[in-house]
Amino acid sequence: MKILVCISHVPDTTSKINFVDNNTKFDTTGVQYIIGPYDDYALARAIELKESLSSTVTVLNVGLAETEPTIRKALAIGADDAIRVNASPTDSYFVATQIAEHAKGYDLILMGRESIDYNGGVVHSMVGELLGLPSVSPVMKLDIDGTTVKMQREIEGGKESVETSLPMVAGCQEPIAEWKIPNMRGIMSARTKPLSVVEPKAVETAVNFKKYQLPPPKGAVKMVSEDNVAKLVSLLKNEAKVL
Amino acid sequence: MATLVFVESAEGKIKKTSLEAVAYAYAMGDSVTAIALGAVDKAELEAIGKFGATKILSVTDERLNQGVIRAYASVIVQALESEGADTLVLANSSLGTPVAANVAVKIGASLASNVVDLPDTSSGFVVKQSIYTGKAFAFVEMKNKKKVIGIRKNAVELKEVGANGEIINFTANLTDADFGTKITATEKATGDILLPEAEIVVSGGRGMKGPEHWNILEDLAKALGAATACSKPVSDMGWRPHHEHVGQTGVKVAPQLYVAVGISGAIQHLAGVNSSKCIVVINKDPEAPFFKAADYGIVGDAFTIIPKLTEAIKAAK
Ligand SMILES: Cc1cc2nc3c(=O)[nH]c(=O)nc-3n(C[C@H](O)[C@H](O)[C@H](O)COP(=O)(O)OP(=O)(O)OC[C@H]3O[C@@H](n4cnc5c(N)ncnc54)[C@H](O)[C@@H]3O)c2cc1C
Ligand SMILES: Nc1ncnc2c1ncn2[C@@H]1O[C@H](COP(=O)(O)O)[C@@H](O)[C@H]1O
């Protein structure tokens, strides 16, 4: 069995977001990059399945050379080899097309439910559609029994049990598996694991990011004494007008 | 030009965010056709007209009573064709988002998710999208003639603009391949206010000390007509179900009022709630970072404040 895990390379969840060049470019100053937190869940589940089903795990990232430390981290966590499609991930359709080019022949394609930069939550569905495969997201539990895949998917206010057969695409989230932290041996071996760099397929992007904006700053908080909760109620009613 | 709007329902009722999608399409100025799949109450279907849909397509194939994503996408593509519509609008949700992605690939459309405002068409077709989990916005040009627009809650104001609409039965051709995934069971809290749709949310963190204390938050939520939510550690420890946790890795909410009780206000938590109109923070630590993101705050012990607050809310009604 062959598993492909698609990882995004995104600012750490504690990053302060800023833009430069007249709000047309993301400010990378002081920003730490990580494997997308949901993609990390996908990777963790893939490593578990690798152990129980003796499969191979390949990680794929669409990104420029700066993403290689993130890819090496995925190799240190336990993936066997990696592919980097050498292109800036400009829009979800572009990324999905690049992934679909390399995803043929894999039995299970795992991704995160959404990237935490653009939060589209769509690349997995697009890859599924491009390859004519079922795609399910957000998946919080995934088990394989022969060629049947049994999953639990989160829906508003609850969950759904979903079944399909391999090959398929899943967008993962917790608690599908526990994040894995690379150990020393993993880090050493990651250095020599194969990482192939391939050039992208030429595709037109479907959207164009023109400009960015930060939300307006929040005004100062108004404190209310704990002995006067009625005051809070009246402020919510008459000042904020939310009751 | 016609715009098609996919409206979602739950227990036969049209979701409010889907009505917002109808209002959004109407505000774009095109003629609006809505499409609803599966079993929906007739009066609910007709009422979609009030928000600007002139036609309401109803697809009553029994197999569509469950939200099978590829089948839904197939039906919608057929409806877009028969309506001669180039644009699909829907509300982002666990069903809407994947349906949008599948449809966009099938028809070669530009896709935008988490759109928070009406498009600017003064030069091209530019939408404002929420990105970095609510920490920023992007202005995105949708280049293709065909477009699929997924909207966030509150992208437009919901107001009635017309009368009941006309329901038209619509039949689609579906193949077995459309039903390649099977939904074998659904577990869902019924009757409750769904968290992503709620106008008021009462949320508890680790400061609540244990699941046995949630009753005081539930009482407050009841008095406010609110949904309940929690921080991530609370769902990790199993005090509350996973679908109630908000934040970077959880549900993103945008209510009128978010009441945070015993939550410190970590940046990952704020990411899921920073689109709320008004935030109230109740925390015993005056230095809790959440106060910096709040509109109103009370420093004190939740266990004494919450019951008093519940009483004050009841008294004010
Ligand atoms: C990658 C990543 C993703 C994450 N995603 C999320 C996410 O989506 N959502 C999320 O919530 N967290 C998320 N976290 C975790 C986040 O960093 C915080 O750890 C978490 O939000 C803290 O939860 P809390 O505020 O309930 O608990 P604590 O930080 O323990 O805060 C408890 C608060 O309760 C107050 N308190 C205690 N007793 C009382 C009392 N009697 N009355 C009033 N106040 C009291 C304390 O003063 C304190 O401020 C994520 C972390 C990481 C690393
Ligand atoms: N540049 C990328 N390279 C590889 N995989 C990606 C990339 N961007 C997104 N993905 C995958 O697609 C998932 C959904 O992303 P999105 O649709 O952008 O929210 C992510 O969780 C990743 O698994």
XYZ file of C-alpha atoms and ligand atoms in Angstrom:
636
model
C 0.000 0.000 0.000
C 1.194 3.486 -0.859
C 0.200 6.575 1.117
C 0.730 10.149 -0.005
C 0.582 12.974 2.557
C 0.322 16.528 1.245
C 1.752 19.105 3.602
C 1.567 22.852 3.544
C 4.330 25.074 4.908
C 2.646 27.756 7.006
C 3.382 30.387 9.676
C 3.345 29.023 13.216
C -0.057 29.393 14.898
C 1.291 32.068 17.280
C 2.581 34.291 14.444
C 1.576 37.904 14.249
C 0.328 38.560 10.738
C 1.598 41.644 8.889
C 1.936 42.765 5.301
C 4.531 44.853 3.467
C 4.912 46.577 0.084
C 1.731 48.575 0.381
C -0.161 45.546 1.726
C 0.596 43.362 -1.275
C 3.021 40.929 0.377
C 3.091 38.830 3.531
C 5.726 40.034 5.983
C 7.933 37.047 6.815
C 10.049 38.954 9.365
C 10.376 36.883 12.511
C 7.875 34.281 11.301
C 8.536 30.623 12.099
C 7.237 28.095 9.602
C 5.702 24.758 10.477
C 3.921 21.807 8.889
C 0.243 22.839 8.776
C -1.261 21.616 12.076
C -3.973 19.626 10.321
C -1.438 18.221 7.866
C 0.537 17.105 10.925
C -2.481 15.031 11.997
C -2.657 13.516 8.498
C 1.032 12.662 8.675
C 0.693 11.149 12.140
C -2.145 8.875 10.973
C -0.145 7.907 7.882
C 2.812 6.849 10.065
C 0.493 4.740 12.244
C -0.970 3.065 9.162
C 2.520 2.535 7.780
C 3.350 0.506 10.863
C 0.138 -1.535 10.909
C -0.265 -2.097 7.154
C 3.407 -2.089 6.125
C 2.890 0.659 3.616
C 5.158 3.415 2.370
C 4.583 7.093 3.102
C 5.543 9.834 0.659
C 5.151 13.508 1.532
C 4.456 16.115 -1.084
C 4.661 19.876 -0.889
C 4.068 22.492 -3.521
C 6.514 25.217 -2.617
C 9.820 26.921 -3.296
C 13.188 25.843 -1.848
C 12.447 27.576 1.489
C 9.971 24.800 2.383
C 12.653 22.091 2.483
C 13.269 22.277 6.263
C 9.516 21.669 6.736
C 9.653 18.707 4.352
C 12.718 17.309 6.153
C 10.780 17.527 9.401
C 8.060 15.319 7.883
C 10.768 12.855 6.852
C 12.158 12.965 10.401
C 8.695 12.141 11.738
C 8.758 8.984 9.640
C 7.854 9.524 5.976
C 10.016 7.487 3.585
C 10.556 9.958 0.803
C 9.389 13.333 -0.431
C 8.451 15.275 -3.518
C 8.667 19.044 -3.752
C 6.889 20.629 -6.685
C 9.014 23.672 -7.282
C 6.415 26.435 -7.450
C 4.882 29.085 -5.293
C 1.465 27.783 -4.122
C -0.485 30.646 -5.654
C -4.035 29.327 -5.545
C -5.890 26.201 -4.504
C -6.684 25.108 -8.051
C -3.031 25.425 -9.028
C -1.913 23.437 -5.954
C -4.583 20.766 -6.485
C -3.541 20.322 -10.112
C 0.109 19.848 -9.129
C -0.846 17.335 -6.428
C -3.118 15.420 -8.831
C -0.190 15.100 -11.284
C 1.781 13.124 -8.705
C -0.974 11.408 -6.744
C -1.788 8.751 -9.320
C -0.876 5.286 -8.112
C -1.297 6.054 -4.413
C -3.963 4.133 -2.521
C -4.568 6.738 0.130
C -4.018 10.464 -0.186
C -4.096 12.257 3.154
C -4.181 16.008 3.647
C -5.167 18.402 6.386
C -8.750 19.628 6.580
C -7.479 23.116 5.725
C -4.288 25.053 5.423
C -4.018 27.700 8.135
C -2.860 30.477 5.823
C -5.611 30.642 3.259
C -8.024 28.304 5.089
C -9.693 27.242 1.870
C -10.399 23.692 2.997
C -10.749 22.775 -0.652
C -7.524 21.299 -2.027
C -8.460 17.720 -1.014
C -11.885 17.950 -2.637
C -10.332 19.395 -5.780
C -7.735 16.634 -5.986
C -10.506 14.062 -5.529
C -12.529 15.590 -8.321
C -9.493 15.914 -10.620
C -8.654 12.228 -10.141
C -12.265 11.017 -10.058
C -11.767 9.706 -6.509
C -13.975 10.042 -3.448
C -12.824 12.725 -1.005
C -13.974 13.095 2.579
C -13.227 15.933 5.025
C -12.911 16.807 7.892
C -12.048 13.291 9.003
C -11.552 12.694 12.738
C -11.158 8.891 12.568
C -9.954 6.696 9.719
C -9.547 2.923 9.628
C -8.750 0.634 6.748
C -10.199 -2.840 6.426
C -9.038 -4.459 3.182
C -9.997 -1.900 0.559
C -12.800 -0.407 2.664
C -12.122 2.865 4.441
C -14.269 3.635 7.464
C -14.247 7.193 8.656
C -15.852 9.604 11.024
C -16.419 13.060 9.663
C -17.216 16.125 11.762
C -20.374 17.999 10.832
C -22.013 20.985 12.495
C -23.216 19.823 15.883
C -22.112 16.224 15.525
C -20.466 13.572 13.416
C -21.154 11.294 10.510
C -19.850 7.790 9.822
C -18.746 7.519 6.217
C -17.555 4.533 4.214
C -15.842 4.345 0.890
C -13.195 2.262 -0.827
C -9.576 2.835 -1.760
C -8.181 4.766 -3.507
C -9.486 7.917 -1.867
C -8.573 11.351 -0.540
C -9.142 12.461 3.063
C -8.759 15.856 4.756
C -7.790 15.106 8.355
C -8.187 16.787 11.727
C -7.810 15.752 15.364
C -8.326 13.389 17.067
C -7.400 11.151 14.108
C -3.948 10.551 15.646
C -1.565 12.201 18.072
C 1.023 14.547 16.596
C 4.394 12.842 16.365
C 7.579 14.552 17.453
C 10.722 13.552 15.555
C 13.346 11.698 17.592
C 17.112 11.908 17.149
C 17.287 8.854 14.902
C 14.512 10.242 12.739
C 16.272 13.579 12.399
C 19.549 11.894 11.415
C 17.971 9.593 8.860
C 15.824 12.380 7.383
C 18.962 14.019 6.007
C 19.603 11.206 3.583
C 16.044 10.229 2.669
C 15.201 10.938 -0.994
C 13.644 14.332 -1.695
C 12.976 14.842 -5.368
C 12.338 18.272 -6.770
C 10.083 18.393 -9.823
C 9.019 21.283 -11.979
C 5.320 22.227 -11.972
C 2.856 21.504 -14.718
C 1.868 24.706 -16.501
C -1.640 25.727 -15.397
C -3.415 29.043 -15.288
C -4.347 30.117 -11.778
C -8.057 30.804 -11.313
C -7.699 33.637 -8.819
C -5.273 36.448 -8.222
C -4.442 37.766 -4.729
C -4.315 41.520 -5.186
C -4.068 43.047 -1.725
C -4.256 42.224 1.967
C -5.786 43.965 4.946
C -5.630 43.619 8.711
C -8.810 43.823 10.791
C -9.387 47.219 12.437
C -7.773 47.416 15.901
C -10.026 46.622 18.809
C -11.025 49.524 21.106
C -10.128 49.385 24.796
C -11.979 46.905 26.978
C -14.585 48.300 29.361
C -14.355 46.710 32.772
C -17.419 46.098 34.899
C -17.302 45.322 38.608
C -18.189 41.778 39.595
C -20.689 43.207 42.046
C -22.627 44.892 39.295
C -23.451 42.326 36.627
C -26.704 44.178 35.903
C -24.541 46.965 34.512
C -22.999 44.508 32.046
C -26.438 43.417 30.901
C -27.483 47.013 30.374
C -24.280 47.797 28.419
C -24.832 44.786 26.188
C -28.388 45.870 25.606
C -28.098 49.621 25.195
C -24.510 50.278 24.159
C -23.361 47.198 22.216
C -26.960 46.425 21.164
C -26.334 42.690 21.030
C -29.110 41.488 23.309
C -27.553 36.558 -15.912
C -28.728 34.053 -13.388
C -26.962 33.097 -10.184
C -27.629 29.745 -8.577
C -27.613 29.440 -4.793
C -27.228 26.092 -3.056
C -29.309 26.189 0.113
C -28.659 23.705 2.892
C -31.224 22.394 5.278
C -31.180 20.642 8.626
C -34.193 18.685 9.824
C -36.287 20.120 6.995
C -35.430 23.731 7.836
C -33.326 25.994 5.643
C -30.138 27.136 7.373
C -29.853 30.817 8.117
C -26.404 31.072 6.526
C -27.944 29.669 3.334
C -30.574 32.424 3.378
C -27.673 34.837 3.691
C -26.224 33.235 0.542
C -29.528 33.958 -1.236
C -29.435 37.560 0.015
C -25.820 37.804 -1.167
C -26.682 36.622 -4.686
C -29.660 38.993 -4.772
C -27.455 41.919 -3.726
C -25.087 41.052 -6.595
C -27.927 42.161 -8.841
C -28.504 39.028 -10.928
C -31.676 37.005 -11.040
C -31.470 34.338 -8.353
C -32.456 30.678 -8.485
C -32.113 28.632 -5.315
C -31.632 24.878 -5.237
C -32.446 22.646 -2.261
C -31.674 18.938 -2.154
C -33.408 16.225 -0.178
C -36.478 16.577 2.030
C -37.257 20.163 3.040
C -40.536 21.575 4.414
C -42.607 23.196 1.663
C -43.214 26.419 3.586
C -39.465 26.695 4.222
C -38.772 26.303 0.501
C -41.309 28.945 -0.479
C -39.950 31.380 2.080
C -36.562 31.402 0.306
C -38.296 33.705 -2.181
C -38.547 36.421 0.453
C -34.787 36.829 0.418
C -34.614 37.353 -3.322
C -34.879 34.006 -5.139
C -37.370 34.101 -7.992
C -37.228 30.356 -8.530
C -36.661 27.536 -6.090
C -35.516 24.231 -7.502
C -36.373 21.296 -5.291
C -34.636 17.962 -5.851
C -36.420 15.310 -3.855
C -34.473 12.155 -4.787
C -34.460 10.133 -1.549
C -30.784 9.354 -1.866
C -30.136 13.072 -1.405
C -31.654 13.199 2.061
C -28.086 12.667 3.185
C -25.380 15.108 2.192
C -23.396 12.964 -0.257
C -20.879 15.463 -1.572
C -20.210 14.222 -5.107
C -23.884 13.572 -5.770
C -24.737 17.075 -4.563
C -22.049 18.521 -6.809
C -23.410 16.584 -9.820
C -26.947 17.843 -9.259
C -25.741 21.420 -8.864
C -23.678 21.279 -12.060
C -26.760 20.062 -13.953
C -28.850 22.856 -12.450
C -26.243 25.482 -13.375
C -26.458 24.252 -16.961
C -30.223 24.174 -17.158
C -30.451 27.658 -15.615
C -27.693 29.031 -17.827
C -26.007 30.267 -14.651
C -22.284 31.059 -14.487
C -22.129 31.733 -10.766
C -22.831 29.536 -7.758
C -23.133 31.050 -4.279
C -23.307 28.996 -1.088
C -22.504 29.201 2.611
C -19.223 27.618 3.726
C -19.915 24.624 5.953
C -18.882 20.997 6.345
C -21.089 20.258 3.329
C -21.004 23.531 1.397
C -17.227 23.869 1.251
C -16.442 20.488 -0.359
C -19.447 20.812 -2.683
C -18.087 24.201 -3.809
C -14.669 22.691 -4.525
C -16.070 19.778 -6.511
C -18.344 22.020 -8.548
C -15.529 24.503 -9.252
C -13.334 21.755 -10.708
C -16.198 20.235 -12.720
C -17.086 23.529 -14.412
C -13.671 25.216 -14.469
C -14.686 28.046 -12.172
C -12.690 30.438 -10.015
C -13.376 29.519 -6.397
C -13.356 31.745 -3.327
C -13.995 30.512 0.241
C -14.819 32.460 3.416
C -15.952 35.563 1.562
C -17.036 38.272 4.007
C -18.426 41.030 1.796
C -20.101 41.711 -1.531
C -17.851 41.669 -4.622
C -16.248 44.827 -5.946
C -16.783 44.852 -9.689
C -15.296 48.282 -10.443
C -12.260 46.614 -11.998
C -12.572 42.869 -12.526
C -14.470 40.792 -9.969
C -12.817 41.109 -6.561
C -14.014 39.489 -3.338
C -12.833 39.994 0.222
C -11.823 36.740 1.874
C -11.034 35.992 5.503
C -7.538 34.405 5.713
C -4.978 33.399 8.360
C -7.861 32.108 10.475
C -9.519 35.480 10.811
C -6.269 37.336 11.460
C -6.363 39.087 8.046
C -8.313 39.614 4.837
C -7.329 39.223 1.200
C -8.799 40.930 -1.836
C -8.937 38.257 -4.470
C -9.704 38.656 -8.133
C -11.785 35.790 -9.548
C -10.496 35.568 -13.087
C -12.672 32.946 -14.746
C -16.044 33.649 -16.301
C -17.549 30.969 -14.097
C -17.409 31.547 -10.370
C -18.123 29.656 -7.175
C -18.402 31.863 -4.089
C -18.479 30.456 -0.569
C -19.564 32.992 2.023
C -18.992 33.320 5.757
C -21.730 34.122 8.205
C -22.677 37.841 8.232
C -21.261 38.533 4.737
C -24.496 40.406 4.031
C -27.377 41.683 6.075
C -30.361 39.376 5.931
C -33.503 41.261 4.958
C -36.734 40.386 3.248
C -37.025 41.817 -0.237
C -39.867 39.891 -1.817
C -42.657 37.410 -1.466
C -42.760 33.623 -1.352
C -41.122 32.044 -4.398
C -42.260 29.400 -6.833
C -41.102 25.822 -6.211
C -40.078 23.864 -9.288
C -39.242 20.180 -9.136
C -35.876 19.464 -10.629
C -34.701 16.001 -11.621
C -31.050 15.220 -12.088
C -29.281 12.238 -13.606
C -27.211 10.512 -11.005
C -24.979 7.489 -11.396
C -23.595 5.005 -8.886
C -20.247 6.796 -9.076
C -21.927 9.823 -7.499
C -22.677 7.700 -4.455
C -19.179 6.259 -4.014
C -19.171 7.360 -0.385
C -21.848 6.062 1.939
C -23.015 7.735 5.092
C -23.687 4.841 7.450
C -24.665 6.761 10.588
C -25.194 10.292 11.827
C -24.890 11.417 15.421
C -26.199 14.870 15.902
C -27.358 17.015 18.741
C -30.945 17.823 17.769
C -32.980 20.802 18.792
C -29.854 22.661 19.910
C -28.705 25.889 18.317
C -25.887 24.990 15.946
C -22.663 26.638 17.017
C -21.578 28.041 13.611
C -25.025 29.621 13.178
C -25.536 30.932 16.694
C -25.982 34.678 17.317
C -24.831 34.323 20.911
C -22.193 31.880 22.152
C -21.324 31.066 25.776
C -17.922 29.427 25.955
C -16.038 27.815 28.815
C -12.364 27.050 29.320
C -10.187 25.140 31.711
C -11.111 27.689 34.383
C -14.455 25.879 34.656
C -12.536 23.129 36.492
C -14.573 20.168 35.257
C -17.542 19.005 33.151
C -19.763 18.841 36.239
C -19.742 22.661 36.377
C -21.061 23.148 32.846
C -24.635 23.371 34.085
C -24.087 26.998 35.131
C -22.901 27.838 31.613
C -25.830 25.947 30.138
C -28.228 27.931 32.309
C -26.648 31.166 31.111
C -26.803 29.963 27.501
C -30.462 29.103 27.921
C -31.266 32.526 29.356
C -29.477 34.136 26.403
C -30.744 31.767 23.707
C -27.111 30.908 23.054
C -25.110 27.914 21.870
C -22.348 26.559 24.118
C -18.706 26.248 23.117
C -15.351 25.550 24.751
C -11.590 25.871 24.456
C -9.443 23.114 23.020
C -8.115 21.620 26.275
C -11.710 21.262 27.427
C -12.597 19.066 24.439
C -9.215 17.304 24.562
C -9.978 16.238 28.129
C -13.408 15.051 27.024
C -15.317 17.518 29.210
C -17.225 18.626 26.109
C -17.719 17.136 22.619
C -15.097 17.909 19.994
C -17.486 19.816 17.727
C -17.893 22.465 20.444
C -14.273 23.550 20.512
C -13.556 26.852 18.861
C -10.299 28.285 17.619
C -7.523 27.753 15.170
C -8.068 24.003 15.084
C -11.760 24.095 15.871
C -14.941 25.820 14.799
C -14.694 29.453 13.711
C -17.608 31.464 15.033
C -18.848 34.959 14.229
C -21.734 35.636 16.609
C -23.117 38.972 17.742
C -21.982 38.147 21.255
C -19.263 35.784 22.502
C -19.053 35.262 26.260
C -15.749 33.661 27.326
C -15.650 32.207 30.818
C -12.427 30.900 32.368
C -10.573 31.016 29.059
C -7.117 32.615 29.048
C -7.320 33.892 25.451
C -4.414 32.108 23.750
C -3.808 33.337 20.220
C -5.042 30.011 18.815
C -8.310 30.410 20.671
C -8.737 34.030 19.574
C -8.284 32.957 15.950
C -11.641 31.225 16.073
C -13.595 34.021 17.731
C -12.086 37.301 16.542
C -14.878 37.872 14.024
C -17.433 38.161 16.843
C -19.180 41.515 17.015
C -18.913 41.830 20.795
C -16.739 39.848 23.213
C -17.312 39.589 26.968
C -14.555 38.038 29.072
C -15.001 36.714 32.584
C -11.746 35.615 34.201
C -10.351 35.686 37.720
C -6.932 36.796 36.450
C -6.880 40.522 35.545
C -3.787 39.815 33.414
C -5.522 37.193 31.240
C -4.631 38.031 27.610
C -8.273 37.648 26.570
C -9.116 41.047 28.127
C -7.040 42.703 25.386
C -9.366 41.240 22.762
C -12.555 41.936 24.717
C -15.168 44.687 24.548
C -16.349 44.130 28.128
C -14.694 42.341 30.978
C -15.341 41.233 34.532
C -12.512 40.138 36.799
C -13.697 37.574 39.290
C -14.645 34.002 40.046
C -16.843 32.484 37.366
C -18.663 30.333 39.882
C -20.127 33.340 41.652
C -20.463 35.648 38.627
C -22.190 33.318 36.168
C -25.286 32.527 38.283
C -25.656 36.251 39.034
C -25.333 37.084 35.369
C -27.951 34.491 34.447
C -30.354 36.045 36.937
C -29.631 39.555 35.650
C -30.313 38.434 32.057
C -33.601 36.851 33.086
C -34.545 39.976 35.021
C -33.807 42.217 32.035
C -36.181 40.311 29.750
C -1.229 24.285 17.100
C -2.137 24.655 18.226
C -3.494 24.837 17.963
C -4.363 25.196 18.985
N -5.690 25.385 18.686
C -6.529 25.783 19.662
C -7.918 26.011 19.376
O -8.385 25.832 18.250
N -8.723 26.429 20.388
C -8.260 26.635 21.652
O -9.047 27.023 22.515
N -6.980 26.395 21.957
C -6.102 25.968 21.000
N -4.804 25.721 21.321
C -4.407 25.746 22.756
C -4.119 27.143 23.251
O -2.778 27.467 23.006
C -4.368 27.220 24.782
O -3.586 26.238 25.411
C -5.838 27.002 25.171
O -6.675 27.835 24.409
C -6.014 27.295 26.632
O -7.311 26.949 27.038
P -8.016 27.621 28.270
O -7.988 29.077 28.096
O -9.325 26.962 28.474
O -7.093 27.157 29.504
P -5.982 27.994 30.365
O -5.031 28.604 29.469
O -5.555 27.015 31.366
O -6.843 29.128 30.991
C -7.768 28.974 32.001
C -8.207 30.360 32.424
O -9.235 30.256 33.373
C -9.064 31.255 34.372
N -9.737 30.773 35.591
C -9.374 29.746 36.384
N -10.283 29.589 37.376
C -11.234 30.517 37.175
C -12.423 30.863 37.867
N -12.836 30.193 38.963
N -13.158 31.880 37.377
C -12.769 32.585 36.299
N -11.663 32.292 35.602
C -10.902 31.282 36.036
C -7.567 31.399 34.498
O -7.231 32.682 35.010
C -7.100 31.204 33.056
O -7.015 32.448 32.384
C -3.900 25.356 20.305
C -2.539 25.157 20.570
C -1.665 24.831 19.553
C -0.216 24.646 19.873
N 1.326 24.045 -1.041
C 0.818 22.865 -0.675
N 1.538 21.722 -0.869
C 1.028 20.519 -0.502
N -0.162 20.362 0.067
C -0.915 21.455 0.281
C -0.477 22.755 -0.071
N -1.440 23.650 0.268
C -2.441 22.927 0.809
N -2.133 21.603 0.822
C -2.945 20.495 1.383
O -4.333 20.776 1.194
C -5.002 20.863 2.460
C -6.143 21.858 2.369
O -5.632 23.138 2.031
P -6.572 24.395 1.713
O -7.561 23.989 0.710
O -5.593 25.425 1.219
O -7.178 24.799 3.013
C -3.896 21.222 3.430
O -4.233 20.869 4.749
C -2.725 20.415 2.879
O -2.796 19.051 3.268
